[in-house]
CSV table of N, CA and C in Angstrom, one decimal:
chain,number,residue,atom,x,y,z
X,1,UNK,N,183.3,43.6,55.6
X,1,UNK,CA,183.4,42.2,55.2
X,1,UNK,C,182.0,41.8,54.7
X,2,UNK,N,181.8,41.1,53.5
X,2,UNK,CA,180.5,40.5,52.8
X,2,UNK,C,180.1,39.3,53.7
X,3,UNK,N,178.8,39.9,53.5
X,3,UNK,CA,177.7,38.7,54.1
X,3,UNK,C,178.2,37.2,53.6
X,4,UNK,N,178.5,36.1,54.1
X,4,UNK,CA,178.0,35.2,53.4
X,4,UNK,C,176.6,34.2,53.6
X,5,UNK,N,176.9,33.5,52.6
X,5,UNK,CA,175.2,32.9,52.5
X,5,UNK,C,174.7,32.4,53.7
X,6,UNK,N,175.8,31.7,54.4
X,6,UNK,CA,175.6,30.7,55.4
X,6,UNK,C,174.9,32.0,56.7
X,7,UNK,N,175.6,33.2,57.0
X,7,UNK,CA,175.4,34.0,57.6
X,7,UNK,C,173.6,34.1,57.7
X,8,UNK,N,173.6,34.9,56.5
X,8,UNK,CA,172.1,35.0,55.8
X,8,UNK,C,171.3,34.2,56.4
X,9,UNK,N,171.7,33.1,55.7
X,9,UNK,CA,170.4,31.9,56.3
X,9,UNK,C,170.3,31.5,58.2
X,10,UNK,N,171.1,31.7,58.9
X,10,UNK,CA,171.2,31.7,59.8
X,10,UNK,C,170.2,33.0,60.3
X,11,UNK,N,170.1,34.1,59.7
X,11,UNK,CA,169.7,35.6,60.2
X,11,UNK,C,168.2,35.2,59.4
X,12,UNK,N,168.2,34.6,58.4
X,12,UNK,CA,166.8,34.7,58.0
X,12,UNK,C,166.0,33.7,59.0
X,13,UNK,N,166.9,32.6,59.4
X,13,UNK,CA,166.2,31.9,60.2
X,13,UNK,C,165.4,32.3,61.2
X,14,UNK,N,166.5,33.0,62.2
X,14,UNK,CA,166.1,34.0,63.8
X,14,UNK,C,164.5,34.3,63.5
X,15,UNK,N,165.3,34.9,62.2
X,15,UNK,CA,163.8,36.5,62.1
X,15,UNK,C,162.6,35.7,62.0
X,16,UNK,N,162.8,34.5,61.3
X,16,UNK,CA,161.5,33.6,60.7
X,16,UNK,C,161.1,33.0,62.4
X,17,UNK,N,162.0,32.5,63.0
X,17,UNK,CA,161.8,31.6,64.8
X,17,UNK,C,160.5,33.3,65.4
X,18,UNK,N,161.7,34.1,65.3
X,18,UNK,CA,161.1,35.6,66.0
X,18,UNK,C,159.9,35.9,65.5
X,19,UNK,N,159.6,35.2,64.3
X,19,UNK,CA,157.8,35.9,63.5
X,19,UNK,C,157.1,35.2,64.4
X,20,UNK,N,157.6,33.7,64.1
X,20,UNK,CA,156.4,32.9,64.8
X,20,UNK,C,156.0,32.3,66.0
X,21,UNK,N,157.2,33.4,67.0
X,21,UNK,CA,157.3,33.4,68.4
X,21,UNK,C,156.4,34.9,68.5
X,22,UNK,N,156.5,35.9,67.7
X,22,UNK,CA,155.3,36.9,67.7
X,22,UNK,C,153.8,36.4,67.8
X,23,UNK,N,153.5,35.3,66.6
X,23,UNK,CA,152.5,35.4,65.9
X,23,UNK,C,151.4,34.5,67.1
X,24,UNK,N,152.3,33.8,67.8
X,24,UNK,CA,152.0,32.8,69.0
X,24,UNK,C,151.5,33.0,70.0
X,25,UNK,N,152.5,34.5,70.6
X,25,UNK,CA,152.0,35.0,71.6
X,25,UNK,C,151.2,35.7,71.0
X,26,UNK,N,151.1,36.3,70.0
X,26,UNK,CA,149.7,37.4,69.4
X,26,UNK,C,148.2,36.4,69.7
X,27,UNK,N,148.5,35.2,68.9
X,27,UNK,CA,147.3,34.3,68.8
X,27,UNK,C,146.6,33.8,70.4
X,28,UNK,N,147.6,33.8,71.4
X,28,UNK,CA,147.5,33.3,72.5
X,28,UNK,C,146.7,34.4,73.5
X,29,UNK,N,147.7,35.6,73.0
X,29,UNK,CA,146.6,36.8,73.9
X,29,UNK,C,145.2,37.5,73.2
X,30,UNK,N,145.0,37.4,71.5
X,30,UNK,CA,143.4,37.0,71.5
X,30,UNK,C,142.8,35.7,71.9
X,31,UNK,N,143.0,34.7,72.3
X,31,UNK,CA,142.1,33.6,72.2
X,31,UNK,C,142.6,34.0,74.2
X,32,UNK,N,143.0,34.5,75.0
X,32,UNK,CA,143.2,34.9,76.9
X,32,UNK,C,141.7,35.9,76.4
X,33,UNK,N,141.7,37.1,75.2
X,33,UNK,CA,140.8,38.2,75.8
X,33,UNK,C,140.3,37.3,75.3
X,34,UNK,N,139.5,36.5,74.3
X,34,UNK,CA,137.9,36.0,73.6
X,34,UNK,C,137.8,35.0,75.1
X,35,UNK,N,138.5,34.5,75.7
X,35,UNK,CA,138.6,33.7,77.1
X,35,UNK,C,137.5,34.7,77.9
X,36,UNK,N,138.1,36.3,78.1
X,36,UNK,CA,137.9,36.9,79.2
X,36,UNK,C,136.1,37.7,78.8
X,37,UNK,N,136.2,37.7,77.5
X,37,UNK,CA,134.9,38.4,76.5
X,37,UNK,C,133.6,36.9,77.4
X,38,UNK,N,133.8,36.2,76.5
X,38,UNK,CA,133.2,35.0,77.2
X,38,UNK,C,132.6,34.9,78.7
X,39,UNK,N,133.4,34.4,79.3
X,39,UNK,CA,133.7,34.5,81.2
X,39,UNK,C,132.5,35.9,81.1
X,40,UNK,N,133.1,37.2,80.9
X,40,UNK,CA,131.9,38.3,81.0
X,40,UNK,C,130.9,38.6,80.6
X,41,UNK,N,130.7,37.8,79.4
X,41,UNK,CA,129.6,37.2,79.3
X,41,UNK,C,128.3,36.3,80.0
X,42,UNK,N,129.3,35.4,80.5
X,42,UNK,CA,128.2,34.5,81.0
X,42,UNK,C,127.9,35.2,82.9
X,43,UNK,N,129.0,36.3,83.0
X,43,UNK,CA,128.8,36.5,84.6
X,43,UNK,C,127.7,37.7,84.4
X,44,UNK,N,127.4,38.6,83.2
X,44,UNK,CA,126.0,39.1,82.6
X,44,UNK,C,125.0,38.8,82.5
X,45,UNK,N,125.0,37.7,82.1
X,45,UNK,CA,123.6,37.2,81.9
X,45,UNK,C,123.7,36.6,83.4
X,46,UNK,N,124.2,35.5,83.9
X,46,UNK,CA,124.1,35.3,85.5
X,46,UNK,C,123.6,36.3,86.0
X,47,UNK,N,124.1,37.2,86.0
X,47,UNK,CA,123.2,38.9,87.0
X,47,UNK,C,122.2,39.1,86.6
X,48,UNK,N,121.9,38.8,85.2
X,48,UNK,CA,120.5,39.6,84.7
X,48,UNK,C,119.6,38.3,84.8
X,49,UNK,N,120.1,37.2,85.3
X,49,UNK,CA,119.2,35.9,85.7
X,49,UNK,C,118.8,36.3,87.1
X,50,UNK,N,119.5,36.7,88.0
X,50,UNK,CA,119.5,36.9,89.4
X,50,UNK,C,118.4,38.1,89.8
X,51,UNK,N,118.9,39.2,88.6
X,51,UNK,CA,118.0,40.3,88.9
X,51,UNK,C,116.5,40.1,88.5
X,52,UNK,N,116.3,39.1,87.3
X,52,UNK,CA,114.5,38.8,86.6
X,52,UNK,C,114.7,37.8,87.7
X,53,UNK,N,114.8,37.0,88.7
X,53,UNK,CA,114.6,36.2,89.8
X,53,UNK,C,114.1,37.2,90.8
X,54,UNK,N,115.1,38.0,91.1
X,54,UNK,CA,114.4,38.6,92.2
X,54,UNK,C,113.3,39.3,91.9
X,55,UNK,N,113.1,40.3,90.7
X,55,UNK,CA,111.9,41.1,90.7
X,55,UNK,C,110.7,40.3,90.8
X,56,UNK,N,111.1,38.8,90.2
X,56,UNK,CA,109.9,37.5,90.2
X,56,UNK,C,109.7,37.3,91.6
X,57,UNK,N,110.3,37.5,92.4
X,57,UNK,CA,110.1,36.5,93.4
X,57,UNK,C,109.2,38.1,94.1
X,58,UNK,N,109.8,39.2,94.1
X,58,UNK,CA,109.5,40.3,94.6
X,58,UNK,C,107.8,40.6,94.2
X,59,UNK,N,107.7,40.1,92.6
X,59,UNK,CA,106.3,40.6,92.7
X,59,UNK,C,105.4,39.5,92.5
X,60,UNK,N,106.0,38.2,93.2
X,60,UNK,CA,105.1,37.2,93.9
X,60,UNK,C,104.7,36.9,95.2
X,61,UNK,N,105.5,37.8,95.5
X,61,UNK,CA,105.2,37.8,97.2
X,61,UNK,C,104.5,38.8,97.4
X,62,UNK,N,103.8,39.9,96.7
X,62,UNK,CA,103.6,41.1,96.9
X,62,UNK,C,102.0,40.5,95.9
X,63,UNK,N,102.0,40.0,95.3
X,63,UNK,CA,100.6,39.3,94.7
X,63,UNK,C,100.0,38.6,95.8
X,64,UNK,N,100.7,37.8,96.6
X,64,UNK,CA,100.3,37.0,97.6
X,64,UNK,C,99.7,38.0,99.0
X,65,UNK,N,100.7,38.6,98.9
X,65,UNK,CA,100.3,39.7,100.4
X,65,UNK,C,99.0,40.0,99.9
X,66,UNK,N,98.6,41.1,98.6
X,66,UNK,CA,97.6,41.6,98.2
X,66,UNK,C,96.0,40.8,97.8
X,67,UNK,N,96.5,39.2,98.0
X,67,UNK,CA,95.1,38.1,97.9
X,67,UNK,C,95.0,38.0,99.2
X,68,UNK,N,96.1,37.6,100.5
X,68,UNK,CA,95.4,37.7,101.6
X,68,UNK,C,94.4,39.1,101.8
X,69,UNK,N,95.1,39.7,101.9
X,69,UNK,CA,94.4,41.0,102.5
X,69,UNK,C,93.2,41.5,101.7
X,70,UNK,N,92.9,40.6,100.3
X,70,UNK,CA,91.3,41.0,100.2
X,70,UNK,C,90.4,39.3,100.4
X,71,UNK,N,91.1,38.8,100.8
X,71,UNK,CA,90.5,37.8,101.1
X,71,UNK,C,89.9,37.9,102.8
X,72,UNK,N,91.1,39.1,103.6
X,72,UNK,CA,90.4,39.4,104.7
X,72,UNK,C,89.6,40.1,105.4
X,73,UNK,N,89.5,40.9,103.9
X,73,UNK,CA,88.6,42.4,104.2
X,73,UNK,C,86.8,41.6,103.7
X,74,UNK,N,87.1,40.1,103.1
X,74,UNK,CA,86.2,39.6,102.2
X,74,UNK,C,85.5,38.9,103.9
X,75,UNK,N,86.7,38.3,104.6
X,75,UNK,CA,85.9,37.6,105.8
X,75,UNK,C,85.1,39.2,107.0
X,76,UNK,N,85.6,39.9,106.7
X,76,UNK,CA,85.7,41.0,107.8
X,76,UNK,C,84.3,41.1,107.6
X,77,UNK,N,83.7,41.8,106.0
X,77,UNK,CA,82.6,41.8,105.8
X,77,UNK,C,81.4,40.5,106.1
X,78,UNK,N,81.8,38.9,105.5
X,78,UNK,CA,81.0,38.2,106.1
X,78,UNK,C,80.9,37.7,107.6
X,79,UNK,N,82.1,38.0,108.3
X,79,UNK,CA,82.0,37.7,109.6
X,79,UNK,C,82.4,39.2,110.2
X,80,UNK,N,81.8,40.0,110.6
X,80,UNK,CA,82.0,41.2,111.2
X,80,UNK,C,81.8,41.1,112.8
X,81,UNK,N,82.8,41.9,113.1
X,81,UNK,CA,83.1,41.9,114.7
X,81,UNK,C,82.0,42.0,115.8
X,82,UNK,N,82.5,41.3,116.7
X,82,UNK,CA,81.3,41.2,118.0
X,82,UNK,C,81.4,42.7,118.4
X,83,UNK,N,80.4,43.0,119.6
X,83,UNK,CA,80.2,43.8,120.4
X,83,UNK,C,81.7,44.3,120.9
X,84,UNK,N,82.2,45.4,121.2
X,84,UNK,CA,83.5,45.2,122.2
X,84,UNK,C,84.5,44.9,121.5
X,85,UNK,N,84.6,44.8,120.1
X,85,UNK,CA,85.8,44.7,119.4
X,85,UNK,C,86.1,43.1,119.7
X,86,UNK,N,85.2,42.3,119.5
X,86,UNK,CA,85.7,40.9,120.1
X,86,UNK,C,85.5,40.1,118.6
X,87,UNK,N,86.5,39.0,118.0
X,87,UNK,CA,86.6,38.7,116.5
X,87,UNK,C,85.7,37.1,117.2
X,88,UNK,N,84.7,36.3,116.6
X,88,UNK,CA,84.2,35.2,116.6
X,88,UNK,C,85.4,33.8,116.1
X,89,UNK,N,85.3,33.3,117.2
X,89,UNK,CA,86.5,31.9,117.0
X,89,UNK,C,86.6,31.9,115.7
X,90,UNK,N,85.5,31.7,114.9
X,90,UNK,CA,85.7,31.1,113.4
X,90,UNK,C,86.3,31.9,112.7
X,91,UNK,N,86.2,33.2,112.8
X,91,UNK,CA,86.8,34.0,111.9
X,91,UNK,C,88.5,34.1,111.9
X,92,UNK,N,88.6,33.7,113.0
X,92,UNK,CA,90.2,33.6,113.5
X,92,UNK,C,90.7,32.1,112.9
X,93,UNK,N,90.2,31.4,112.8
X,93,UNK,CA,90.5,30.1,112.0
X,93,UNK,C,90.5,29.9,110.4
X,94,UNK,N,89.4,30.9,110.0
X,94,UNK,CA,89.5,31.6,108.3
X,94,UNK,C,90.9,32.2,108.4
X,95,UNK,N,91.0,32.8,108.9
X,95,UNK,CA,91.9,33.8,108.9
X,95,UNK,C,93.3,33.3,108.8
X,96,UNK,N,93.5,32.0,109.8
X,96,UNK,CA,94.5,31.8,110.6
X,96,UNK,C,95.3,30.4,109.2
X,97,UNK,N,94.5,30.0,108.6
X,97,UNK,CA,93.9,29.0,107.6
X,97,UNK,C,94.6,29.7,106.3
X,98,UNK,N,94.5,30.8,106.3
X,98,UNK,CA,94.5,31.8,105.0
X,98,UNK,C,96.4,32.2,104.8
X,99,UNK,N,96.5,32.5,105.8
X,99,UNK,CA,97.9,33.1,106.2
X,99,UNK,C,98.4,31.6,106.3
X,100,UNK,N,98.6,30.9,106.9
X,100,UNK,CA,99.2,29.4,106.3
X,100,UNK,C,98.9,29.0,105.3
X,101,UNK,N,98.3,29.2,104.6
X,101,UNK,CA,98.4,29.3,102.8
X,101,UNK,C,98.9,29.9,102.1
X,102,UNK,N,99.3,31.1,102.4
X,102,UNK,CA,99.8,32.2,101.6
X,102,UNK,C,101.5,31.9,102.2
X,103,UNK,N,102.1,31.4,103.5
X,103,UNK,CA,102.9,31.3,103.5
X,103,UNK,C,103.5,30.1,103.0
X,104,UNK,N,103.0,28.8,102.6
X,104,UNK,CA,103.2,27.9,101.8
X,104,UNK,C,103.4,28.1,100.1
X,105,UNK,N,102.6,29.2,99.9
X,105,UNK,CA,102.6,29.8,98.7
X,105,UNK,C,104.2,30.1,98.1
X,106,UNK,N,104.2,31.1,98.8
X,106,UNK,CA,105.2,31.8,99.3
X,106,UNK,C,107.1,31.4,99.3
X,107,UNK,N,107.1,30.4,100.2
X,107,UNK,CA,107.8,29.0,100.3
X,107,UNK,C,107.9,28.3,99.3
X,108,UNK,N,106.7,27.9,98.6
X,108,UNK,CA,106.9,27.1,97.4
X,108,UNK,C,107.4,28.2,96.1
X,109,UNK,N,107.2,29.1,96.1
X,109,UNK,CA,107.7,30.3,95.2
X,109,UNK,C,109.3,30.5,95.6
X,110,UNK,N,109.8,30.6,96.6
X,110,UNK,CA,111.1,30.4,97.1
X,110,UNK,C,111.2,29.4,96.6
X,111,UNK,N,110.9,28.1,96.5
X,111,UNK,CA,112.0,27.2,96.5
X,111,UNK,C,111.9,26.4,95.1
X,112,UNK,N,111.3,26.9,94.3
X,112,UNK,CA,111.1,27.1,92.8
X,112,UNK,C,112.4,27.9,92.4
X,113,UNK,N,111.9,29.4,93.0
X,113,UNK,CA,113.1,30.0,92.0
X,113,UNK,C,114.6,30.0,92.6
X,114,UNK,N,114.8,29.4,93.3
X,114,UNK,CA,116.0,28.6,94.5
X,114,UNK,C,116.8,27.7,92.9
X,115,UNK,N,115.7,27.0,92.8
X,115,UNK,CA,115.6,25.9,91.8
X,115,UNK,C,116.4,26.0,90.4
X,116,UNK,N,115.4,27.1,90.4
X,116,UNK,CA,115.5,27.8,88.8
X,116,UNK,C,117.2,28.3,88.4
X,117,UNK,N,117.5,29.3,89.8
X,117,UNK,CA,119.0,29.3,90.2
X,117,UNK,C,120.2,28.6,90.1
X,118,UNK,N,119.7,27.3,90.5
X,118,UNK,CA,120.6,26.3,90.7
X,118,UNK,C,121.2,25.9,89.8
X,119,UNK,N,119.9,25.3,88.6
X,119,UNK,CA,120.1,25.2,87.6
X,119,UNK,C,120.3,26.4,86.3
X,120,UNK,N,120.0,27.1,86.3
X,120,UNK,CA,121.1,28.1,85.3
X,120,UNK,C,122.3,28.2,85.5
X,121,UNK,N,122.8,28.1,86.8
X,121,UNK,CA,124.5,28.0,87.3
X,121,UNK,C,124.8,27.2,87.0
X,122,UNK,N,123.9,25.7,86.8
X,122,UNK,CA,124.9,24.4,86.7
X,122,UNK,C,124.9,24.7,85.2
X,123,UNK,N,124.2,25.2,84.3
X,123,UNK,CA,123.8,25.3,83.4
X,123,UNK,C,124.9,26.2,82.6
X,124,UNK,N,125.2,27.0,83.3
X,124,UNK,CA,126.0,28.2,82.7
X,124,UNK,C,127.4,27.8,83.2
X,125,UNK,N,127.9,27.2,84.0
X,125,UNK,CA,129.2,26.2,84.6
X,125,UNK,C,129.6,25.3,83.4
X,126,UNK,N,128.5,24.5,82.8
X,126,UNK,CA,129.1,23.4,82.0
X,126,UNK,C,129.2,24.6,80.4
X,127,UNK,N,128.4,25.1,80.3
X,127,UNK,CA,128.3,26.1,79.2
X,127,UNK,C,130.3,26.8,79.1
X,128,UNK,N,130.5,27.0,80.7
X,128,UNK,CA,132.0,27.5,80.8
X,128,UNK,C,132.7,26.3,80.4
X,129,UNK,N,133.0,25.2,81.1
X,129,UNK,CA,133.6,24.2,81.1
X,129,UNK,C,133.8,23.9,79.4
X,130,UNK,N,132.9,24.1,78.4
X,130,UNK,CA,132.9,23.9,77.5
X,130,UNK,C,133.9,24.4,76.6
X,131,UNK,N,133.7,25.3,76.6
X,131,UNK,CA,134.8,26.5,76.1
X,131,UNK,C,136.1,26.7,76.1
């Protein structure tokens, strides 16, 4: 039995509904991966913020260890030990003075790059939110 037209147009219709029920979901699952490209994106650089944080924080605390301890070998020389292995009050007060400095240092270097953290997350959050 012959097609008729009415048939046709009905079947051309489907196919045409069916293209752009393809083209939809096609469009939908690149713009899910450029979604997921993104997202792994920003959790990359997040890590590689976290990891130049730590080696920062790693080789400021390790600068600081290294100024006390020639700052102590510095008192050792101008204040050298008594008779009997005995250290002179003052020198214990240099000393004691120096190490509460270096741990303030220290502290304030933590809570800088605490900081610094915080804000690249809020930073890289609204960067998400955006998108």
């Amino acid at each position: 039995m012959p097609e008729t037209k009415t048939q046709r147009s009905q079947a051309g219709r489907k196919a045409a509904a069916t293209r752009k029920a393809h083209e939809l979901e096609r469009k939908q699952k690149e713009h899910d991966l450029e979604r997921q490209v993104q997202v792994s994106e920003g959790v990359d650089r997040a890590s590689g913020l976290s990891d130049d944080v730590l080696k920062s924080l790693e080789s400021g605390s390790r600068t600081v260890i290294d100024a006390v301890r020639k700052f102590v070998d510095v008192v050792d020389e101008a204040l050298p030990a008594l008779p009997h292995g005995e250290r002179p009050p003052r020198r214990r007060e240099i000393v004691d003075a120096a190490m509460d400095m270096a741990d303030r240092l220290v502290t304030i270097q933590y809570e800088f790059l605490r900081s610094v953290v915080h804000s690249a997350g809020t930073a890289l959050s609204r960067e998400e939110d955006r998108k």
